[in-house]
GROMACS .gro file of N, CA, C and O in nm:
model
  276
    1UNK      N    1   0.388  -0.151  -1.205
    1UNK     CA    2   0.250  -0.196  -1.189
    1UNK      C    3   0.177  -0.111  -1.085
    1UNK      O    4   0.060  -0.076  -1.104
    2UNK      N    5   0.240  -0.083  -0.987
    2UNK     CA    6   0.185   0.005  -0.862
    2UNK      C    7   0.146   0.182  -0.950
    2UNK      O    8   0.038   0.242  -0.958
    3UNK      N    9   0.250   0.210  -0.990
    3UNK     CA   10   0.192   0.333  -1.049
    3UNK      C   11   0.048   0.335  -1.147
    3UNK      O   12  -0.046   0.415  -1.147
    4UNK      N   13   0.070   0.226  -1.222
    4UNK     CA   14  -0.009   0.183  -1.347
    4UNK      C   15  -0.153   0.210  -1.242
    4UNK      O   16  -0.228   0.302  -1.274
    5UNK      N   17  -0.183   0.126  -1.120
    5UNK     CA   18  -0.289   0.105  -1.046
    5UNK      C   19  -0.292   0.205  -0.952
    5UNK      O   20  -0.397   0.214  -0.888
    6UNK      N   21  -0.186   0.298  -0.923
    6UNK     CA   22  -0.202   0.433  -0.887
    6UNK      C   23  -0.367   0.525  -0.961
    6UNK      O   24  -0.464   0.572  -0.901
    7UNK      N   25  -0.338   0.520  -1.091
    7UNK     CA   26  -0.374   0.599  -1.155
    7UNK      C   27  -0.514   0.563  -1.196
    7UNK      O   28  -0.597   0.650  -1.222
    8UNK      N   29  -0.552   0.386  -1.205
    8UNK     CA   30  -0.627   0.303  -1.207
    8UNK      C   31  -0.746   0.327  -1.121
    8UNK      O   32  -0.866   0.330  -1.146
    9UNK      N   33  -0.643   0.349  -0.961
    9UNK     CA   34  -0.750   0.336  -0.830
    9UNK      C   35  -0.736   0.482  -0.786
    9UNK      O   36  -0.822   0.507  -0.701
   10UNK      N   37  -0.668   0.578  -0.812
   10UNK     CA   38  -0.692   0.704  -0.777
   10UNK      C   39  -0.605   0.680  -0.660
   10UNK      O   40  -0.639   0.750  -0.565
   11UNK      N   41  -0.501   0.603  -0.638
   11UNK     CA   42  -0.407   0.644  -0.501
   11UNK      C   43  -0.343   0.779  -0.498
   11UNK      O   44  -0.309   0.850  -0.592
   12UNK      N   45  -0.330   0.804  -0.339
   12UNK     CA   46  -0.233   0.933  -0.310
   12UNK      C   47  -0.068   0.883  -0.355
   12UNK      O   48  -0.053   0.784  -0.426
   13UNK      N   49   0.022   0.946  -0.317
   13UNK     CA   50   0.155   0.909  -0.381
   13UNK      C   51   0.168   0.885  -0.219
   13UNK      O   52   0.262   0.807  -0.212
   14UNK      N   53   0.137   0.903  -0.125
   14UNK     CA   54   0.165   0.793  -0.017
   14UNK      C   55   0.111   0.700  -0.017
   14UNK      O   56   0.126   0.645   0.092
   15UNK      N   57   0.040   0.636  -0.095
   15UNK     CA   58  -0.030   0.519  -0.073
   15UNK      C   59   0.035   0.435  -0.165
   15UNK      O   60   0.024   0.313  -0.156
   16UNK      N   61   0.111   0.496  -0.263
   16UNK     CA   62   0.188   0.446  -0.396
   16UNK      C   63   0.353   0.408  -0.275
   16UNK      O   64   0.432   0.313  -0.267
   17UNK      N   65   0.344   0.491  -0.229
   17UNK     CA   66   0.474   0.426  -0.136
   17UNK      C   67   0.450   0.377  -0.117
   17UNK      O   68   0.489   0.278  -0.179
   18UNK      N   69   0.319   0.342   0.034
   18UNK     CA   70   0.332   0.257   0.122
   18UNK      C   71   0.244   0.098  -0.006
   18UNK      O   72   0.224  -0.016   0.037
   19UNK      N   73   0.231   0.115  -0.062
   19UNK     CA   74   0.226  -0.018  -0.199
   19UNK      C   75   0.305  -0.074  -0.239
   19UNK      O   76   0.284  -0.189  -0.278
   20UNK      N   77   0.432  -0.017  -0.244
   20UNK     CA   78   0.586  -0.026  -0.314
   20UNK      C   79   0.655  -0.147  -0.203
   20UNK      O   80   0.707  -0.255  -0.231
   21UNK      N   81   0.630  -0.070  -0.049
   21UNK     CA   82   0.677  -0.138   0.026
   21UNK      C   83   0.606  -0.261   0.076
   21UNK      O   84   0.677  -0.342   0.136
   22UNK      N   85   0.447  -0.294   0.060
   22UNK     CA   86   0.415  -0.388   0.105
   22UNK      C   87   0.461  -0.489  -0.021
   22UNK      O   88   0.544  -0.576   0.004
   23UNK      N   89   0.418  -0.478  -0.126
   23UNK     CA   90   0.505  -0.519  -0.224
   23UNK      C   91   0.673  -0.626  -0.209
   23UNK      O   92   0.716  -0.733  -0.251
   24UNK      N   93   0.717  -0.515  -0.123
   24UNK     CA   94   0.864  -0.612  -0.091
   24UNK      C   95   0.857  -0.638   0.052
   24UNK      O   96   0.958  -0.616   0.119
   25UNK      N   97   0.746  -0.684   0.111
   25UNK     CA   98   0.718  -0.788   0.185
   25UNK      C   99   0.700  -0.697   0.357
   25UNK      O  100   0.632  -0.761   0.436
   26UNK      N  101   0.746  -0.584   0.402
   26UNK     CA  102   0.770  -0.509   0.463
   26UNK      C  103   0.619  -0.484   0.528
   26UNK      O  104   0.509  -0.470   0.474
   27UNK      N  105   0.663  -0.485   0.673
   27UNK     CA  106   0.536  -0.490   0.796
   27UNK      C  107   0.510  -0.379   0.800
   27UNK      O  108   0.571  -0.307   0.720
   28UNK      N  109   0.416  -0.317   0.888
   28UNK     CA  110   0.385  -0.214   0.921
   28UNK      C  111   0.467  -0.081   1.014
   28UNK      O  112   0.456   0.039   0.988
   29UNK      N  113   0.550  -0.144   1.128
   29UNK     CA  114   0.626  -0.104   1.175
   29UNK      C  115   0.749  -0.093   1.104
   29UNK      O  116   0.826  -0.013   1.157
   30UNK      N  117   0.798  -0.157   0.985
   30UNK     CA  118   0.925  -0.096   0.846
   30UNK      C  119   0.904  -0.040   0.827
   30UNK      O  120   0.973   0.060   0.846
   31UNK      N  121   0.740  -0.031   0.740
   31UNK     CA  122   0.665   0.113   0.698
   31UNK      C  123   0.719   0.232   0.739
   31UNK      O  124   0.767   0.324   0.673
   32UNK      N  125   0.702   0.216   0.874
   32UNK     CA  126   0.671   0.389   0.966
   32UNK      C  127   0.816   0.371   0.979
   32UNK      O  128   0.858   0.486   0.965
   33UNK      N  129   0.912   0.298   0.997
   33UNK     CA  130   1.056   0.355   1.044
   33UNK      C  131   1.108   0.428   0.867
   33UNK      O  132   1.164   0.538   0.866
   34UNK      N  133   1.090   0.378   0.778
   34UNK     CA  134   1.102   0.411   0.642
   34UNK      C  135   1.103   0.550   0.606
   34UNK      O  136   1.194   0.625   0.573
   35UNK      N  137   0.929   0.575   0.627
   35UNK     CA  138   0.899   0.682   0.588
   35UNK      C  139   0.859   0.767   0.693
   35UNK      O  140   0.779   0.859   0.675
   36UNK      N  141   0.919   0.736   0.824
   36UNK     CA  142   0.922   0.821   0.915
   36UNK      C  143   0.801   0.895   0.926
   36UNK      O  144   0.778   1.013   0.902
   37UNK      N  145   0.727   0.802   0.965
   37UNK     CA  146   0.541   0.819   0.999
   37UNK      C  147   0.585   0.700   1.127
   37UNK      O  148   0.678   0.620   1.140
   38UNK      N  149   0.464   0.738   1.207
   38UNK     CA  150   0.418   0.687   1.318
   38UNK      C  151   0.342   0.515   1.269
   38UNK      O  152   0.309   0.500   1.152
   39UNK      N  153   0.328   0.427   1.345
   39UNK     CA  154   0.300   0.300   1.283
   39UNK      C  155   0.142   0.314   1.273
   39UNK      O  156   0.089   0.227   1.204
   40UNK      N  157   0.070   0.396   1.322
   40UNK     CA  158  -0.049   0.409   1.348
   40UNK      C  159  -0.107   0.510   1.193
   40UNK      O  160  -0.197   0.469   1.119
   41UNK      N  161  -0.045   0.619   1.174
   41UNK     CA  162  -0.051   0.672   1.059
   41UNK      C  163  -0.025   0.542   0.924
   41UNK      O  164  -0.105   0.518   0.834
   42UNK      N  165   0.072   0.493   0.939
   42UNK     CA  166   0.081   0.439   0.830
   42UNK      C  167  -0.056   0.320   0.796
   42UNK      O  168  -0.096   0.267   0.692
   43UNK      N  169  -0.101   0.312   0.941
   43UNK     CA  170  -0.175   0.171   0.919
   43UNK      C  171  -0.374   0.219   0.865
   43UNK      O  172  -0.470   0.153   0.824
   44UNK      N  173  -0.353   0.352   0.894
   44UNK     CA  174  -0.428   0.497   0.786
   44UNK      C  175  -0.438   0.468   0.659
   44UNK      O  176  -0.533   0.418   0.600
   45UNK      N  177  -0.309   0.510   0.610
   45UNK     CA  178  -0.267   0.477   0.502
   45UNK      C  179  -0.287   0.394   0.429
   45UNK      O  180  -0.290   0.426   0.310
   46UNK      N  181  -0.309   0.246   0.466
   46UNK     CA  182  -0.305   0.119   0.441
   46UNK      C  183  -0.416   0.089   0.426
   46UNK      O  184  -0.453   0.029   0.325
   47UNK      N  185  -0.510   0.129   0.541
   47UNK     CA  186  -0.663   0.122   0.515
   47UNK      C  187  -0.725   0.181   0.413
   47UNK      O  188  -0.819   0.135   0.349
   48UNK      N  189  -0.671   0.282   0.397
   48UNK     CA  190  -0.766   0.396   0.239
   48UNK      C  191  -0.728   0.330   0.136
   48UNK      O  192  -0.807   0.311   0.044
   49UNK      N  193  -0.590   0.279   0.130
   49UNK     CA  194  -0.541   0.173   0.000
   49UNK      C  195  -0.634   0.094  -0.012
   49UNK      O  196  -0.727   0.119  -0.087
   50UNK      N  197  -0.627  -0.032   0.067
   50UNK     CA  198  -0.713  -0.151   0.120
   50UNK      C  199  -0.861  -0.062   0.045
   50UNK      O  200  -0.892  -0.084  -0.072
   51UNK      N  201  -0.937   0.037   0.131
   51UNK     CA  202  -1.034   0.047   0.039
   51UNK      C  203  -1.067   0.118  -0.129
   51UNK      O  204  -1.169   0.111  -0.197
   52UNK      N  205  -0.953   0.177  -0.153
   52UNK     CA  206  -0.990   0.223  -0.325
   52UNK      C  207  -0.945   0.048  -0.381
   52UNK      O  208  -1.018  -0.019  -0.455
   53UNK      N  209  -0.862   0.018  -0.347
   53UNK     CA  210  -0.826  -0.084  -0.473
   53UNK      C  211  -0.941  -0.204  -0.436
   53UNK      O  212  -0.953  -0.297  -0.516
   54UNK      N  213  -1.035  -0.203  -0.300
   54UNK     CA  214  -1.158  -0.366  -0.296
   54UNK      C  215  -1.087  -0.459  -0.173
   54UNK      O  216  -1.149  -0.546  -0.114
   55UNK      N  217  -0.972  -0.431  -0.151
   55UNK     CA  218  -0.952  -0.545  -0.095
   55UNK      C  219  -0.968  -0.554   0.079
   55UNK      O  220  -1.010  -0.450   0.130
   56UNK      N  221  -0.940  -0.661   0.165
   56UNK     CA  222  -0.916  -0.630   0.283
   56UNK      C  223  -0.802  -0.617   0.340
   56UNK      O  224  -0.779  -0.539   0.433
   57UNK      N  225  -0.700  -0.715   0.274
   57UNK     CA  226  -0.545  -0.758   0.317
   57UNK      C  227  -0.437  -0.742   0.240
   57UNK      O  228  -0.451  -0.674   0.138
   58UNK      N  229  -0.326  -0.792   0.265
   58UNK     CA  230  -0.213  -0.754   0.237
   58UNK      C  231  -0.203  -0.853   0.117
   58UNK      O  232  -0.163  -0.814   0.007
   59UNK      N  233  -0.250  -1.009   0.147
   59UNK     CA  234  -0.217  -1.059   0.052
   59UNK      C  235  -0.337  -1.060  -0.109
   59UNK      O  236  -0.312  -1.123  -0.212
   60UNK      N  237  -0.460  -0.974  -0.084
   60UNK     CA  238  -0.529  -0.962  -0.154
   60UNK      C  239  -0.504  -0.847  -0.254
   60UNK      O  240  -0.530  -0.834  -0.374
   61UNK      N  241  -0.419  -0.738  -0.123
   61UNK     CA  242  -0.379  -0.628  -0.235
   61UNK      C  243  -0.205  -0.658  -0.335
   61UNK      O  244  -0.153  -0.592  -0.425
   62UNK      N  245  -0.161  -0.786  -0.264
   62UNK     CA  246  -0.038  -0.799  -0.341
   62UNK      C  247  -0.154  -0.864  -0.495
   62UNK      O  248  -0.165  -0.808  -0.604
   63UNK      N  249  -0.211  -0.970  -0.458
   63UNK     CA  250  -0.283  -0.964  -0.630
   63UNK      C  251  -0.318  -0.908  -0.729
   63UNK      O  252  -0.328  -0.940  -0.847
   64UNK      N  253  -0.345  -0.787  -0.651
   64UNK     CA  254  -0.439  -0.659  -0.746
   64UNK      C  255  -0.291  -0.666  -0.808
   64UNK      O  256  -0.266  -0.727  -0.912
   65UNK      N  257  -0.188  -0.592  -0.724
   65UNK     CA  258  -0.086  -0.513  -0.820
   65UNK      C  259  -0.034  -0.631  -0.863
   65UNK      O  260  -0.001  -0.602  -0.978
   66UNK      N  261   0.000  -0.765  -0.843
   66UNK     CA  262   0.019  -0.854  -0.971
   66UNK      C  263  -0.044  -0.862  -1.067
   66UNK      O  264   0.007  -0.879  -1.178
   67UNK      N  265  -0.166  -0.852  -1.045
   67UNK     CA  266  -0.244  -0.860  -1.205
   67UNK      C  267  -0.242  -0.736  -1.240
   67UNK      O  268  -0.348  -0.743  -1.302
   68UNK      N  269  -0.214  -0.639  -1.250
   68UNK     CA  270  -0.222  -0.517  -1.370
   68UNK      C  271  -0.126  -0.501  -1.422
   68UNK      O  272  -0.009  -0.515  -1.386
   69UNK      N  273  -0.185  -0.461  -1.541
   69UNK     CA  274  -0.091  -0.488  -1.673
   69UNK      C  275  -0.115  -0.321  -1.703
   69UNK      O  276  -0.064  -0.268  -1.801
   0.00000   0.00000   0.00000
């Protein structure tokens, strides 16, 4: 579903990661130990997501990628 809305919302393939992982429930500071980014970068990251896909939060963007089909 994350890729599907990759392609949907125009994400980077870091943003398709860091989607994957909010996805399986994972904070911000997992994030950055994960993918070995700084917690501050990742929370970058999170914001440009947050704005292509509309939303503000974590649990608004877990909906998006539940609903796409």
């Amino acid at each position: 579903k994350i890729r599907l809305s990759a392609c949907q919302f125009g994400l980077s393939s870091r943003e398709v990661e860091i989607a994957a992982l909010i996805c399986k429930g994972k904070n911000t500071c997992e994030i950055a130990e994960e993918l070995y980014l700084s917690p501050n970068t990742v929370k970058v990251h999170t914001s440009n997501l947050y704005r292509k896909i509309g939303v503000k939060n974590r649990v608004q963007a877990l909906q998006v990628f539940q609903n796409c089909q």
